[in-house]
Tab-separated table of C-alpha atoms in Angstrom:
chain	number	residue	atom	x	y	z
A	1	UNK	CA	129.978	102.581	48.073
A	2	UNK	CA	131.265	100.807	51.195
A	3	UNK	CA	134.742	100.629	52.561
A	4	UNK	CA	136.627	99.310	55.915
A	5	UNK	CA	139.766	100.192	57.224
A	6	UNK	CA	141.396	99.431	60.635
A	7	UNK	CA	143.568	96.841	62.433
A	8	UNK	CA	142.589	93.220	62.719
A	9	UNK	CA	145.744	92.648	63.774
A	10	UNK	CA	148.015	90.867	65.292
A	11	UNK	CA	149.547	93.390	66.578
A	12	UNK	CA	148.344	96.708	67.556
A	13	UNK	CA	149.724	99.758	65.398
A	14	UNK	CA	149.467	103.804	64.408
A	15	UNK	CA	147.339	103.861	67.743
A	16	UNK	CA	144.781	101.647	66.487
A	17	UNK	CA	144.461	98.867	68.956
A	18	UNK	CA	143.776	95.292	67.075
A	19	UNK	CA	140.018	94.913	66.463
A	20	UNK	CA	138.818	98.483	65.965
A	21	UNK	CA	137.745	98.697	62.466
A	22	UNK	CA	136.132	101.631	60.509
A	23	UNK	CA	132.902	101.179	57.764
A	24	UNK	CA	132.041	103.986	56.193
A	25	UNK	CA	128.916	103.617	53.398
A	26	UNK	CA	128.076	106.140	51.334
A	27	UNK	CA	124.372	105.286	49.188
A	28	UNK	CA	122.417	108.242	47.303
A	29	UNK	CA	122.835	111.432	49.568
A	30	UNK	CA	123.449	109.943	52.640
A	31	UNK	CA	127.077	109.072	53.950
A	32	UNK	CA	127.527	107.415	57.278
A	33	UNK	CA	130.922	106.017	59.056
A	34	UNK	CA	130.457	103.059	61.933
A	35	UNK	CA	133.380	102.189	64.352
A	36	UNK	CA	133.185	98.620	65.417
A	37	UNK	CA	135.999	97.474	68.435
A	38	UNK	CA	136.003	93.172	68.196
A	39	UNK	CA	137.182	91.123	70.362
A	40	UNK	CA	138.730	87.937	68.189
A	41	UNK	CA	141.616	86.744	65.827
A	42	UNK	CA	142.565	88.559	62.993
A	43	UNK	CA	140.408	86.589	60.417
A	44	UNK	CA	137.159	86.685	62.730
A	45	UNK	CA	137.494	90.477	62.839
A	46	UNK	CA	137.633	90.659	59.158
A	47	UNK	CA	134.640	88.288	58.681
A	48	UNK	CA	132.955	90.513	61.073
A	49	UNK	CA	133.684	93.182	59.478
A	50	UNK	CA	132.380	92.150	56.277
A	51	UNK	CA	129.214	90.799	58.087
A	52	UNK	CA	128.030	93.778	59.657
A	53	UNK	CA	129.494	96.072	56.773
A	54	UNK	CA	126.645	94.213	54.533
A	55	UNK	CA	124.166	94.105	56.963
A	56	UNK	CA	124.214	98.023	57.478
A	57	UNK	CA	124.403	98.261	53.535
A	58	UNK	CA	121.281	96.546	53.553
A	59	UNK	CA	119.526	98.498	55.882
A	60	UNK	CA	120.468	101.939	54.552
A	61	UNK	CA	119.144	100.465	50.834
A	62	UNK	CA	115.656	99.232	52.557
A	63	UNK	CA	115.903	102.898	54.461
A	64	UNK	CA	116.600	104.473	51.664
A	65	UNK	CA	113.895	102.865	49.142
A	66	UNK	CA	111.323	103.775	51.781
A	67	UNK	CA	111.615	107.394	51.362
């Protein structure tokens, strides 16, 4: 399972300033949460998000299959 939350903004809100975003992945036994703070407009931090999300998805799986 994967899932983001956080501001992308505009505007900064519940203390969050705009680009921090949180990923949390959970795969097998092992659950893991990332905070990411971008610097960008509101649909660059989401496509960010996603990026990196999936790339750290990946590399849990390939950690993961490894053991």
């Amino acid at each position: 399972a994967i899932a983001f939350s956080g501001n992308a903004g505009p505007n900064a809100s519940s203390n969050q300033p705009v680009g921090r975003v949180y990923t949390a992945i959970t795969l097998c036994d092992v659950c893991v949460v990332y905070q990411d703070d971008f610097v960008a407009t509101r649909k660059e931090i989401k496509r960010l998000t996603i990026e990196k999300g999936i790339q750290r998805l990946l590399d849990l799986i390939i950690k993961e299959s490894m053991r």
